Every structure is written in C-alpha cells, then in structure tokens.
Short mmCIF file of C-alpha atoms and ligand atoms in Angstrom, two decimals:
data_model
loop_
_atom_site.label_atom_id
_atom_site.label_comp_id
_atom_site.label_asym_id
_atom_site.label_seq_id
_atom_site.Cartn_x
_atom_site.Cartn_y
_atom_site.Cartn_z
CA UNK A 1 169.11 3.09 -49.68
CA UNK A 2 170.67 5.95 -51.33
CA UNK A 3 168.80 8.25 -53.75
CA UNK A 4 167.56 6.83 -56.85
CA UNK A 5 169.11 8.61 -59.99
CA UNK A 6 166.79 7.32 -62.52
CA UNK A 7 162.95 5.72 -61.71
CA UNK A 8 161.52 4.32 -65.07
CA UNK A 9 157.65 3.65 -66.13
CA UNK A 10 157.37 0.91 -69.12
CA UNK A 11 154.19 -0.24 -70.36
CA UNK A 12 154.64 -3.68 -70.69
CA UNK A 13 157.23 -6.52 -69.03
CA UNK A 14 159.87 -7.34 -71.71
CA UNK A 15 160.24 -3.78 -72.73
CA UNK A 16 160.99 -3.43 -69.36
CA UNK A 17 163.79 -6.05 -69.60
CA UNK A 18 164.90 -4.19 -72.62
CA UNK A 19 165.48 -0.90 -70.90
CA UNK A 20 167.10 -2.42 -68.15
CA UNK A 21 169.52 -4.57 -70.06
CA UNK A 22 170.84 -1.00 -71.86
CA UNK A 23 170.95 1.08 -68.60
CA UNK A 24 173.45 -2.28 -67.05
CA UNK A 25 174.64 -1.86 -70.56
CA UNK A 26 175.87 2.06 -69.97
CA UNK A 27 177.07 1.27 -66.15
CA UNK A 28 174.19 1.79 -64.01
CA UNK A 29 172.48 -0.89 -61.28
CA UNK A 30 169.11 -1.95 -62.31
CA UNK A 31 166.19 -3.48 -60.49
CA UNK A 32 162.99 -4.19 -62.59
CA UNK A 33 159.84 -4.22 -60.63
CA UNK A 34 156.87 -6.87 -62.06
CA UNK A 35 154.42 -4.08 -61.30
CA UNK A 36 153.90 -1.60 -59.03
CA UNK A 37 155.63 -2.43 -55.56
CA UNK A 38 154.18 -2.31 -52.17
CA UNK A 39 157.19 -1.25 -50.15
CA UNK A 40 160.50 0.69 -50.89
CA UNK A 41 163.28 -1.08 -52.38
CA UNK A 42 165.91 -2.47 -49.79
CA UNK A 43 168.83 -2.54 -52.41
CA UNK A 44 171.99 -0.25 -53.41
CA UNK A 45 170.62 0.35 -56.89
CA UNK A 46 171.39 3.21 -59.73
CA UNK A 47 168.06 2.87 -61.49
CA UNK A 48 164.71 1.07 -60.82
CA UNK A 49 162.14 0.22 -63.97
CA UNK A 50 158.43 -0.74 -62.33
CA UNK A 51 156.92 -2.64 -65.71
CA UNK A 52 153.57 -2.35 -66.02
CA UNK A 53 150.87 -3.57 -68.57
CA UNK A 54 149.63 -0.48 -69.95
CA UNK A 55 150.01 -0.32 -73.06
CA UNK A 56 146.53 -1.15 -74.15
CA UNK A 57 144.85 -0.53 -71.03
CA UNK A 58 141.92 1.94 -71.03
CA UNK A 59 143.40 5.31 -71.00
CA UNK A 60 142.38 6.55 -67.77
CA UNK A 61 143.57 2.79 -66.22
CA UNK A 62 147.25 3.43 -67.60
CA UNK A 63 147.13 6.98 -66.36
CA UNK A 64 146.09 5.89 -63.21
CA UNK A 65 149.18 2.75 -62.99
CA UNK A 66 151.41 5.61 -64.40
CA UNK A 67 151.03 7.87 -61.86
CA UNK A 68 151.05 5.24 -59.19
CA UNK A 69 154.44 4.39 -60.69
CA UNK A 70 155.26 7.93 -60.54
CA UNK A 71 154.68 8.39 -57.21
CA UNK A 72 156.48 5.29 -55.60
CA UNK A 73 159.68 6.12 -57.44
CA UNK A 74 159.64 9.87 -56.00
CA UNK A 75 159.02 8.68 -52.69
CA UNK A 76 162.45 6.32 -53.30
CA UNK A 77 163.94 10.41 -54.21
CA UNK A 78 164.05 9.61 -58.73
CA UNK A 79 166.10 12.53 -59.75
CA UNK A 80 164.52 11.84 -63.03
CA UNK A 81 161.85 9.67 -64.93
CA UNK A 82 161.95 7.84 -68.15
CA UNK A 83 158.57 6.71 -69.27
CA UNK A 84 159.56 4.02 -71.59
CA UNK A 85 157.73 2.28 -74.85
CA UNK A 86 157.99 -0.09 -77.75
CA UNK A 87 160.50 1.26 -80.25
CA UNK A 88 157.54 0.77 -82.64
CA UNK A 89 155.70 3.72 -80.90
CA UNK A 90 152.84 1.36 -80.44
CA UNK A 91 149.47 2.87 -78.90
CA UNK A 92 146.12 3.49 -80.36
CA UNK A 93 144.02 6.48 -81.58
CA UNK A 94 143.36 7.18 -77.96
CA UNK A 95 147.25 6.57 -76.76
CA UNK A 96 148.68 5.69 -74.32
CA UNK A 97 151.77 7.14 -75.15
CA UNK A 98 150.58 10.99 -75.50
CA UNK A 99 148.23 10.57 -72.22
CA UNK A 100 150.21 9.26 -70.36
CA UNK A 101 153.38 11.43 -71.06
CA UNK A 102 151.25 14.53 -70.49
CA UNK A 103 149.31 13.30 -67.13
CA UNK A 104 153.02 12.49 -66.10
CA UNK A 105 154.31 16.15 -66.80
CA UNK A 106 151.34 17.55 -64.98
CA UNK A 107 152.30 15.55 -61.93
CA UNK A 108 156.27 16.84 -62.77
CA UNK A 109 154.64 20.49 -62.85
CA UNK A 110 156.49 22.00 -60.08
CA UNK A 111 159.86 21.17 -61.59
CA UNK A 112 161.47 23.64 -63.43
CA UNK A 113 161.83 22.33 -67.13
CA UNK A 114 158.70 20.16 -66.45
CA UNK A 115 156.97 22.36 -69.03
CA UNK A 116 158.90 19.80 -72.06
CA UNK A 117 159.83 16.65 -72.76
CA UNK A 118 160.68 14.42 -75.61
CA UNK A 119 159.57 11.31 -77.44
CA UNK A 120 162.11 9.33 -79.48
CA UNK A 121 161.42 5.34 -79.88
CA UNK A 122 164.75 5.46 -82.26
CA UNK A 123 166.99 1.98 -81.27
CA UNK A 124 169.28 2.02 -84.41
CA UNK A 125 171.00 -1.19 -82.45
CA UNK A 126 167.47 -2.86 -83.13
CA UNK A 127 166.56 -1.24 -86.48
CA UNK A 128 164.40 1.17 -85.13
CA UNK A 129 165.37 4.99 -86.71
CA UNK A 130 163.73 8.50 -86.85
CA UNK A 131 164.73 10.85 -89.34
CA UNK A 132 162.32 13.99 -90.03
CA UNK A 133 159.70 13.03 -87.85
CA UNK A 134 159.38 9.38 -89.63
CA UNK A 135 159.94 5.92 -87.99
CA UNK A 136 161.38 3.24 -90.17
CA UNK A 137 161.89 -0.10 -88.95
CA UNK A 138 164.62 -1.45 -90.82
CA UNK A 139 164.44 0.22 -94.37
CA UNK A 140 160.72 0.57 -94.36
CA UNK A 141 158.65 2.89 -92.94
CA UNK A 142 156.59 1.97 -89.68
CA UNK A 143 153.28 1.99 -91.64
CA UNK A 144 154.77 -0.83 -94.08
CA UNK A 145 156.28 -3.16 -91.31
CA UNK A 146 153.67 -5.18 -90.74
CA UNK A 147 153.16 -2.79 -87.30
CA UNK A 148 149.85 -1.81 -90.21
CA UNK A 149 148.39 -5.06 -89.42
CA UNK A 150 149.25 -5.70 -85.68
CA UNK A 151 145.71 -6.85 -83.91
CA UNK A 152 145.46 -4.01 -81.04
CA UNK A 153 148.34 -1.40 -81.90
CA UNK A 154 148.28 -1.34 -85.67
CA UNK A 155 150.11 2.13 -86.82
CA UNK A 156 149.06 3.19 -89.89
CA UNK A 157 151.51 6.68 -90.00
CA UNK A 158 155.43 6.35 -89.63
CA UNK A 159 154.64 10.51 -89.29
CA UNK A 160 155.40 10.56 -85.14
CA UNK A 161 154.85 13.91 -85.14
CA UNK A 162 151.23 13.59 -86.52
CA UNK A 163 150.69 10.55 -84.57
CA UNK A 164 151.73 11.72 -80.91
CA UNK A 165 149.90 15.46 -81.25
CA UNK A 166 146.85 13.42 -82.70
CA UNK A 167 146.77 11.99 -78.33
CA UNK A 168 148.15 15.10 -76.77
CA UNK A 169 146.44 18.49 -75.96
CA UNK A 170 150.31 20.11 -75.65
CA UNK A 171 151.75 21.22 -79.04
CA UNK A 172 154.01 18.65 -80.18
CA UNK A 173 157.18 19.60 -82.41
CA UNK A 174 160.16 18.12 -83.92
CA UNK A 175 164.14 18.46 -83.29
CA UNK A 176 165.07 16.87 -86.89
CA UNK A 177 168.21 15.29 -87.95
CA UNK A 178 170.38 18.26 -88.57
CA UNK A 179 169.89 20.01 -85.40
CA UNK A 180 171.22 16.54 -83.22
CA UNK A 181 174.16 16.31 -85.61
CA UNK A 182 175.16 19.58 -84.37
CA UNK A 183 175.23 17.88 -80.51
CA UNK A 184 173.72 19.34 -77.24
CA UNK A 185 174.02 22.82 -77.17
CA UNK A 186 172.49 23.02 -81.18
CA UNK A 187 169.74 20.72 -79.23
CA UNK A 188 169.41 23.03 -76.25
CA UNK A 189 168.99 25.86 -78.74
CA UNK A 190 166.09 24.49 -80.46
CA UNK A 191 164.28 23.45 -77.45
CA UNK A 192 163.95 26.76 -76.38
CA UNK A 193 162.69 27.92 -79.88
CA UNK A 194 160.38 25.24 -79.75
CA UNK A 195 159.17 26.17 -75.83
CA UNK A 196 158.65 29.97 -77.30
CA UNK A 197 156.57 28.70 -80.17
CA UNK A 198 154.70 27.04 -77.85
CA UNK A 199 155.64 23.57 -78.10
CA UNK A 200 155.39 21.29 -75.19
CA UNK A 201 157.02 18.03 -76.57
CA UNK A 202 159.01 16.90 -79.29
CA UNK A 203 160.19 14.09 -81.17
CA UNK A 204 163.49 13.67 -81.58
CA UNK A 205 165.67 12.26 -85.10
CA UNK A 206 167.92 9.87 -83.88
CA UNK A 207 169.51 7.45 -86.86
CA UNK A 208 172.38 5.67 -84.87
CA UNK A 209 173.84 5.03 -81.36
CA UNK A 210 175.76 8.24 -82.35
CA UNK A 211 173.16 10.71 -82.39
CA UNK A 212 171.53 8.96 -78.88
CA UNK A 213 174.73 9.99 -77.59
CA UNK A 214 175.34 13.34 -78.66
CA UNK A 215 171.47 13.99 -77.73
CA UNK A 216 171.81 12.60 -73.95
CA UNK A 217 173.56 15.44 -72.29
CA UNK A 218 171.13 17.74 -73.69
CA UNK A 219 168.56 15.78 -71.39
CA UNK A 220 170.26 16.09 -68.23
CA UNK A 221 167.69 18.51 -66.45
CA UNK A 222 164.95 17.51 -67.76
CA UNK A 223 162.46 16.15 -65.77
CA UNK A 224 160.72 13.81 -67.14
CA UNK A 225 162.06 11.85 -70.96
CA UNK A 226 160.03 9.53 -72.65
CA UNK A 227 161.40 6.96 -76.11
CA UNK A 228 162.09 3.54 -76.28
CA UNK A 229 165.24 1.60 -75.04
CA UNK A 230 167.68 3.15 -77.41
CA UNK A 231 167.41 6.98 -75.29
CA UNK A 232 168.76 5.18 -72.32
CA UNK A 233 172.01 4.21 -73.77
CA UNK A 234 173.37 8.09 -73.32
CA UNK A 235 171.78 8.63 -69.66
CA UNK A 236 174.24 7.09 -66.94
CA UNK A 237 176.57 9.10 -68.11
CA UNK A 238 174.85 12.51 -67.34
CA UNK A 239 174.96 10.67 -63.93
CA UNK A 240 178.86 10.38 -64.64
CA UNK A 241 178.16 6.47 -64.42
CA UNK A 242 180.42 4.72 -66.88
CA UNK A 243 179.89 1.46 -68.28
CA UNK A 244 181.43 -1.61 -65.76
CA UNK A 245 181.12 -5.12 -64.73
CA UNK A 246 180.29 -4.53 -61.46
CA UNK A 247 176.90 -2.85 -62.75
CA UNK A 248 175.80 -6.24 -64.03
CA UNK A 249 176.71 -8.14 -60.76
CA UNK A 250 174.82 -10.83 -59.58
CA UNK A 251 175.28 -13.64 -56.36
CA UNK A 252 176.76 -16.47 -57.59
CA UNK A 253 174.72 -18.93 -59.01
CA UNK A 254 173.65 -21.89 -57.25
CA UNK A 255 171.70 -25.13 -57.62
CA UNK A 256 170.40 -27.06 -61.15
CA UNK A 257 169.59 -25.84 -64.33
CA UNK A 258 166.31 -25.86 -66.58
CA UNK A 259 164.36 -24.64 -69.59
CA UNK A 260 161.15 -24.00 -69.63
CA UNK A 261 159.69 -23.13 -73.38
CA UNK A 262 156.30 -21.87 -74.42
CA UNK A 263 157.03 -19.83 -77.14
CA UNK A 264 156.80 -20.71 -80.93
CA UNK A 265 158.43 -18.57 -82.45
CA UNK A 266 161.07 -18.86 -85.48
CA UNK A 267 164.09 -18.30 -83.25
CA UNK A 268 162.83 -20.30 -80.44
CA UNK A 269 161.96 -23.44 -82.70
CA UNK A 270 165.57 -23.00 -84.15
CA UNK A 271 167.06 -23.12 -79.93
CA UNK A 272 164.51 -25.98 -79.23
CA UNK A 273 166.10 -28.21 -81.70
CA UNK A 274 169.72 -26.63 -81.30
CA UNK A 275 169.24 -27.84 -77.39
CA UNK A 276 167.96 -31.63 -78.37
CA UNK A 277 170.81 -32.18 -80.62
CA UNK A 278 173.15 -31.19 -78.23
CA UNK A 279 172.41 -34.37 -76.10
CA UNK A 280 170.30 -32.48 -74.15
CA UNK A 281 166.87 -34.43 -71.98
CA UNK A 282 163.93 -32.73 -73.19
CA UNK A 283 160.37 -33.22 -72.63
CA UNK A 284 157.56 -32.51 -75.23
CA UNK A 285 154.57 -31.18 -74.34
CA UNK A 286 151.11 -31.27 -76.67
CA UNK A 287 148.37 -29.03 -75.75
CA UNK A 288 146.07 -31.41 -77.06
CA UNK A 289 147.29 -34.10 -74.82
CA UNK A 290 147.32 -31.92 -71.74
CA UNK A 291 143.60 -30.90 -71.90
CA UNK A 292 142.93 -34.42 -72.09
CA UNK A 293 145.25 -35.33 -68.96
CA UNK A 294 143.41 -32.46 -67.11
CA UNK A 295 139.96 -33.98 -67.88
CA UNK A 296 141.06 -37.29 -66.59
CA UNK A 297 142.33 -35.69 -63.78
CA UNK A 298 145.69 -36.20 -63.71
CA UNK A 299 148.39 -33.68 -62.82
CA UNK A 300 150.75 -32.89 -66.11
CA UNK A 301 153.52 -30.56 -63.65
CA UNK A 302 153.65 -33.61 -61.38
CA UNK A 303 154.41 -35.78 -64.37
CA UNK A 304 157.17 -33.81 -66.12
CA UNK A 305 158.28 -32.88 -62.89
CA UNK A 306 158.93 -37.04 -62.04
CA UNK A 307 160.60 -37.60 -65.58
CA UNK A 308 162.85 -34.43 -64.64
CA UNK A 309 164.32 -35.35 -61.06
CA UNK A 310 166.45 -37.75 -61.59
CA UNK A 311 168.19 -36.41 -64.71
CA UNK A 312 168.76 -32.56 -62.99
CA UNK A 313 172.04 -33.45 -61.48
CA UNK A 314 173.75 -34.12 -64.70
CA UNK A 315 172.75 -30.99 -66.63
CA UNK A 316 170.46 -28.82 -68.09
CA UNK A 317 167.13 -30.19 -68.82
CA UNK A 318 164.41 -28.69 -71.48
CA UNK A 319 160.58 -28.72 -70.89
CA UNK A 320 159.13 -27.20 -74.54
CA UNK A 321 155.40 -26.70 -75.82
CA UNK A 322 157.14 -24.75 -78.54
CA UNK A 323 155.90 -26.55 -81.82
CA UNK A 324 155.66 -25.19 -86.10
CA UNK A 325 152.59 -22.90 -86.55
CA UNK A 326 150.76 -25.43 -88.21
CA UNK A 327 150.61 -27.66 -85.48
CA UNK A 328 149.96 -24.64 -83.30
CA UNK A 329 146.73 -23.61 -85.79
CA UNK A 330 145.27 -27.47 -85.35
CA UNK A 331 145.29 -27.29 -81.55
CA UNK A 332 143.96 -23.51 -82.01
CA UNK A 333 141.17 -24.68 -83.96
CA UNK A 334 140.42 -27.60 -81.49
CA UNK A 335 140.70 -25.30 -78.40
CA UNK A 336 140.25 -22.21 -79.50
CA UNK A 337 143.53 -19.30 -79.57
CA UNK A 338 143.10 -18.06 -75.73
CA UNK A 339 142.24 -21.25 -73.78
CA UNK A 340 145.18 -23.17 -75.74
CA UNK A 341 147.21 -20.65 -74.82
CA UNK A 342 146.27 -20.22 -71.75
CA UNK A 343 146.41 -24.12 -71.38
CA UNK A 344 149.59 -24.30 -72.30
CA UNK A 345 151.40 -21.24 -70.08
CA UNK A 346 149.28 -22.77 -67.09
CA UNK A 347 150.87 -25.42 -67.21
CA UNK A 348 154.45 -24.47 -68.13
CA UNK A 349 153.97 -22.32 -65.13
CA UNK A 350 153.50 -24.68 -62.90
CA UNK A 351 155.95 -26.87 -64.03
CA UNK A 352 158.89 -23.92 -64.00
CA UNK A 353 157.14 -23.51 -60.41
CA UNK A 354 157.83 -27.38 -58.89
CA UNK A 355 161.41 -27.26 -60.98
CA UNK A 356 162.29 -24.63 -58.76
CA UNK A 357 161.04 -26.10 -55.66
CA UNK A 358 162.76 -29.09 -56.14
CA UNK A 359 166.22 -27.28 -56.73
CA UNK A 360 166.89 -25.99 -59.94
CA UNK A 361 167.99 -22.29 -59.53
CA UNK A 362 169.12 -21.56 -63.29
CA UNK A 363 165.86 -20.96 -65.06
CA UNK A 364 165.65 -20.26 -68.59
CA UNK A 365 162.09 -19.09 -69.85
CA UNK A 366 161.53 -19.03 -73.72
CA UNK A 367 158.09 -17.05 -74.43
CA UNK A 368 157.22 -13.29 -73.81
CA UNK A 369 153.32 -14.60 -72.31
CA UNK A 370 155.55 -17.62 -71.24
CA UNK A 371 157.65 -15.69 -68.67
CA UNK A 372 154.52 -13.21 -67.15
CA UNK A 373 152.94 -16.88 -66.47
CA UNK A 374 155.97 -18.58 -64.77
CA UNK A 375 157.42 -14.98 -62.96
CA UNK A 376 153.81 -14.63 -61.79
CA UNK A 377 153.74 -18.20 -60.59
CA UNK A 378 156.99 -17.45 -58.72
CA UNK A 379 155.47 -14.69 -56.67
CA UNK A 380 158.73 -12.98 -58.08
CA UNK A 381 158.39 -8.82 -57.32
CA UNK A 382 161.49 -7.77 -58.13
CA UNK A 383 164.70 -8.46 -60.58
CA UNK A 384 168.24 -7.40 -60.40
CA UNK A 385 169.56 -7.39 -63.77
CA UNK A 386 172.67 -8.70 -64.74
CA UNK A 387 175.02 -9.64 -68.04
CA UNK A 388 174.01 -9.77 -71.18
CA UNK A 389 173.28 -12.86 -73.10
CA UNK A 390 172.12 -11.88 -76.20
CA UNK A 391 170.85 -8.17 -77.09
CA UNK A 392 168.06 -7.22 -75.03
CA UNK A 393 168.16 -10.61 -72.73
CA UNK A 394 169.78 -10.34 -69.41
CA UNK A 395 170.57 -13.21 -66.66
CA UNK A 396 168.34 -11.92 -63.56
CA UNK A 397 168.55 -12.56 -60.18
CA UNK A 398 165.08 -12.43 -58.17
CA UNK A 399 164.02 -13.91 -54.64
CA UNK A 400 160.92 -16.02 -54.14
CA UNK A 401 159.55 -18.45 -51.32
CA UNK A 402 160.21 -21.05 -54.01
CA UNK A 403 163.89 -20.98 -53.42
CA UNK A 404 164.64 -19.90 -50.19
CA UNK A 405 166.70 -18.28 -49.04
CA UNK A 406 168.98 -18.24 -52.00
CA UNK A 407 166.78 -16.85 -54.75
CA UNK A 408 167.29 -17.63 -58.28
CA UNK A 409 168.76 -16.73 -61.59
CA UNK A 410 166.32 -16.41 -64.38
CA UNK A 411 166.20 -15.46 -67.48
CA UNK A 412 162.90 -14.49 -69.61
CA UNK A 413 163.81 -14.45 -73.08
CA UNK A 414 160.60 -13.13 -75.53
CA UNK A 415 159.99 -14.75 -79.45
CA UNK A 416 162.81 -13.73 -81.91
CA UNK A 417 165.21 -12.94 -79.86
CA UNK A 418 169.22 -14.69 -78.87
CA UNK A 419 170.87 -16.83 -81.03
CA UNK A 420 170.16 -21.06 -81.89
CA UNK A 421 172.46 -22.08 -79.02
CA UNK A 422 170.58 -19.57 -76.92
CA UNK A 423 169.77 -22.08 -74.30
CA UNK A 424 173.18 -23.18 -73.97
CA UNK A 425 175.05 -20.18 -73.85
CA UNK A 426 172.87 -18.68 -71.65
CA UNK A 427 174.10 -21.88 -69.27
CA UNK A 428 177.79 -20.97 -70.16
CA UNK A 429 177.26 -17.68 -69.26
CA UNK A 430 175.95 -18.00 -66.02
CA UNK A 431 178.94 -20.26 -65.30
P1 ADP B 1 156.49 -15.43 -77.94
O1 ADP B 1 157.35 -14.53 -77.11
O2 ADP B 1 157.27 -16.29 -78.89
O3 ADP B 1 155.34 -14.70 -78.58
P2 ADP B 1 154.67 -16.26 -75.90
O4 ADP B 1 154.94 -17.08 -74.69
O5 ADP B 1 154.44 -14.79 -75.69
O6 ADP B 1 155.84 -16.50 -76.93
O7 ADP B 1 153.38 -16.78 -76.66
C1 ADP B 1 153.24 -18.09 -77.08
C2 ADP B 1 151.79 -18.50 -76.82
O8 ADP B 1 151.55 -19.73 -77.49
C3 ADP B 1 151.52 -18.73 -75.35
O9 ADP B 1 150.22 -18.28 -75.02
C4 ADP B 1 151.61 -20.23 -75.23
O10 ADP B 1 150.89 -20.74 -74.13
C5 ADP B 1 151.03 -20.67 -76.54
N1 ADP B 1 151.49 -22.01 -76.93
C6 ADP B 1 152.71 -22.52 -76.69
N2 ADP B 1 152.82 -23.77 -77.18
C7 ADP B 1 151.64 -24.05 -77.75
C8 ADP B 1 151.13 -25.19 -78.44
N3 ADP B 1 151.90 -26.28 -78.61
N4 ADP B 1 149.87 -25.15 -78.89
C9 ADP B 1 149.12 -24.04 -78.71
N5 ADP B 1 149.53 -22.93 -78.09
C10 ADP B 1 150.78 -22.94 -77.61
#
C-alpha cells in the first residue's frame, strides 16, 4: 500500500461516516475502520478514519483507544492526523476532547510543529459556526440548543475557548474571525504570536465553507488538527487531491436490495411511510410482540426472514421497528428504555444478518444504534466510502463472511438525516 496522507481518530461511528463522506467529498479515497484494526490495510487508499466510541468513555480509556489509533495509522506511514468530534464540541467537564488532543500531541512530540494544534467543530454546511470563540448551532448559541439538556454531554458554555482550556493543561487561545478573513499567511502570523505567548492550541472562527477553505493551507504542516467534519473539507487539497468521481468508487453492486429500520426519528418516520406508499413490501415489527415471541420461543429473524424471500427478487423490501414516540414511551414503560432498545436492535440485527445471507447485497440501515448493531452483526471491519446520498450519508462498500466473496453495499444512515424518499433514492443511486 502506498503511504497514507491522512489517518483520522473519531470518537464515535457516524461521525466517522461524516468525516469520511467530506474527505470523498474534496477528492480523497476513504476507508472507515469500525474500531481499531488488527492488521494493516490491504487497499490503495488516500485517507483512513478508525471510529471509535470514545466520546464518553472514562478519560484514561479514550486516551488509551486514541493512542492505539494513533499508533496503527503511523505504522500505515499518516503524514498527518485529524482527531475528529461532534460539531457540537460535545465532551464533559473531564473531556475527552482536551485529553485526548493533548495525550495525542505528546505522542506527536518529536515532530516539528507538534508543539500546536487547533480545535474548530465549525460545519457552516450543517449549521454549526464559530465566531469569537462562540459556537452557535443554527442562530442560537450552543448553550441554548438543547445540547444544555443532552443526558451525558450537556454543554452549558457556547465559550470554546473557556470550555476546551477548562480539560487541557496547555494554554488554549483563539484565531478569531478577522484574522481567517485575511487567509493563511494572516493565520500563520497569529499562530506564531500565539506559540510566543505561550499558547499551545487554539480555536479557530470559521462562519462558512469559505473561511474552512482559506484556513486549510495554513494547516498543511501541522501535525496533528483536531474540529469536526467541516475542517476536512479544505485538506485534500494541501495533498493537491482535487475533488473526482473516481474518489467515491465502489465495485459494482450486486445481488437484492433491503431496508432494515430501527430508528424513530422524525425524518425516518417521514421515509418509513414515503417507502410503503410507494408500493413498497414492508414488514412491521412491535417490540412488545417480539419479547413475547422470544418467551415462547420462537425465532422473530427466521420469521421476517420467510415473509421476505420470496418477494426479494422483485424489489426492495422494508423491515421497520420505527414507530411515533408515543408508542415508543408505552413499550418503554413496559420494558424499560435499554432492554426495549436493546430488544429491538437485537433483533433487527439479526434479521439485516440472515437478509444478507440469503442474498441481498444492497443494505439500507435507518438508526445511528441501529447500524453499530447490524455492522457489528456483520463482522464488518472495514468500509470504503463511496457517493453521496444525502449530506453526511454515503453508499459503502464492506466485506463480510456473510456475503462472500462479493461483499456488500451498505449504507448506515443515523436519525434526522436524508430526505422522505431516502430509501428510494438511495436504491436509485446505487443503480
Ligand atoms: P436514531 O439514529 O434515530 O437515534 P437509533 O437506532 O440510534 O436511531 O436509536 C433508536 C433506538 O430505539 C434503538 O435502540 C432501537 O432499538 C429503539 N427502538 C426502535 N424501535 C423501537 C420500538 N418500536 N419500541 C421501542 N424501542 C425501539
């Protein structure tokens, strides 16, 4: 394999997606990782992001899969690593943002320019902006977004420069608004005004795709760069990658098609129905019902997965737990939150698992818990990511024992996101 030019850390799996899907986006070949790997990658590839489920670990824990990360995508010769995060800078008191950005420039240490980095979750194509320090998401500040009141993340302070130093021992500092309008070299200036003050990382203004761009080339040395997915747009190019559709290449696709939904969200409701009224099979699943199949002992994948065989050869077919919160709060109460839930993805696991073993090879997976249940199922290591569906969900290719030896095309698409004839176009993209 030739060298890697860029190895990127995220902190959780469809963030990962997210960062991939812009990097394809700007040109470059992308494989996404489900976790550390165990060997080196085999493939011709621009840019590799290992996801990992740090983002509430224990501090030490994420440090620990971070550096892990670190050191597998040296060994495949990085040129240069992106730790990525949620565009709404989410981490606790404790981090893991500002740990694990400074135990990653430790390890970076013998680099020249390791001694500073920068932080900028701005993705103004997603609502996310920075200007004077402050995150908004959409015209409200981050503290005001709801992101107050999120159950293990909540951020109280849009202030990122007061949140990050608040989990770093380095001083952290700010390149503001007026210093990225200027472009690279203005940028370049102030770094070095910041590194004499003493500053060891900064947040950086961003308000549109415009600034990420004119901010980019002032990265190109720099070790180690840390933001959401909205930095990456600018990067390829430093590589002199530009954007093409041979970046977002994938095998042709084979085999039948199916959906797979576990998530309840608004926008996956809306595709749910979208899909039925297009003529298309669909089977409804009830977590009540399946608790009481499992007690009798009957098998609930084996079921769907009769109803579903002889329909597959004349199109798409939908399997969907997705239901209206209120029906989702009655089973909750019944069950209890975590063992409906984990009921429920079980299950749809399983079934995505025997869909695929008995020929579909066009997987659509609705649900951001959803899709770590089915990829896990899969035994899937590795994605190559490919075109664009609907911002921030790619088609993927991925091998797995299920469908050997020609591998399937999946895509895991999380709550709110794609359009109401998602499911569809997704089909008609593929084709
Ligand atoms: P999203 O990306 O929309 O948040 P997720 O898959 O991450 O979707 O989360 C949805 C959660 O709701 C999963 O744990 C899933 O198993 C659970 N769930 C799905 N359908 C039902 C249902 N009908 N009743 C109860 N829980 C459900």
């Amino acid at each position: 394999m030739k060298k890697l030019l860029l190895g990127c850390i995220a902190d959780d799996f469809t963030g990962a997606t997210d960062l991939a899907n812009n990097l394809v986006r700007a040109g470059m070949r992308v494989v996404q990782t489900i976790g550390l790997p165990d060997q080196p990658l085999a493939a011709d590839i621009d840019a590799v992001v290992v996801a990992l489920k740090s983002r509430t670990l224990p501090v030490d824990q994420a440090i620990a899969q971070s550096l892990a990360a670190l050191h597998w995508l040296q060994a495949q010769g990085a040129q240069q690593i992106y730790f990525k995060y949620c565009s709404t800078f989410d981490s606790t008191a404790q981090g893991n943002i500002g740990p694990v950005t400074e135990a990653l420039m430790d390890a970076l240490a013998p680099l020249p320019g390791s001694d500073f980095s920068i932080a900028t979750p701005a993705f103004p194509d997603n609502q996310r902006t920075v200007f004077k320090g402050h995150l908004f998401v959409g015209e409200v500040l981050l503290h005001e977004s709801g992101m107050q009141n999120h159950p293990l993340t909540p951020m109280t302070d849009a202030n990122l420069v007061r949140v990050l130093q608040a989990q770093c021992r380095r001083k952290v500092g700010l390149i503001d608004y007026t210093v990225v309008a200027q472009g690279a070299a203005a940028v370049q200036a102030r770094m070095a005004t910041l590194r004499e003050q003493g500053v060891g990382i900064a947040i950086v203004d961003a308000i549109s795709n415009d600034d990420l761009l004119r901010l980019a080339p002032a990265l190109k040395t720099m070790p180690l760069l840390t933001g959401g997915s909205g930095l990456a747009i600018g990067l390829p190019a430093n590589f002199g990658i530009t954007p093409s559709s041979t970046a977002s290449a994938l095998p042709p696709a084979t085999g039948w098609q199916a959906v797979v939904s576990g998530s309840c969200s608004l926008a996956t409701n809306r595709q749910v129905q979208a899909f039925i009224q297009a003529g298309h099979p669909a089977f409804a699943l009830d977590a009540l019902q399946i608790a009481e199949k499992e007690a009798a002992g009957m098998d609930v994948a084996a079921e769907v997965l009769a109803w579903a065989i002889p329909k597959l050869g004349q199109g798409p077919v939908l399997v969907y737990s997705s239901a209206d919160p209120t029906v989702v709060k009655a089973v909750q109460a019944q069950l209890g939150v975590e063992k409906a839930g984990a009921l429920v993805e079980r299950t749809l696991a399983a079934i995505a698992r025997a869909l695929v073993q008995h020929g579909v090879r066009q997987l659509v997976v609705a649900g951001g818990e959803t899709s770590g249940a089915c990829v896990q199922a899969l035994a899937i290591q590795h994605m190559k990511i490919g075109p664009q569906i609907d911002p921030g969900v790619p088609w993927c290719y991925a091998q797995t024992e299920a469908a050997n030896p020609e591998g399937i095309h999946l895509t895991l698409k999380s709550g709110n996101f794609g359009t109401d004839d998602f499911f569809s176009k997704a089909f008609a993209r593929l084709a």
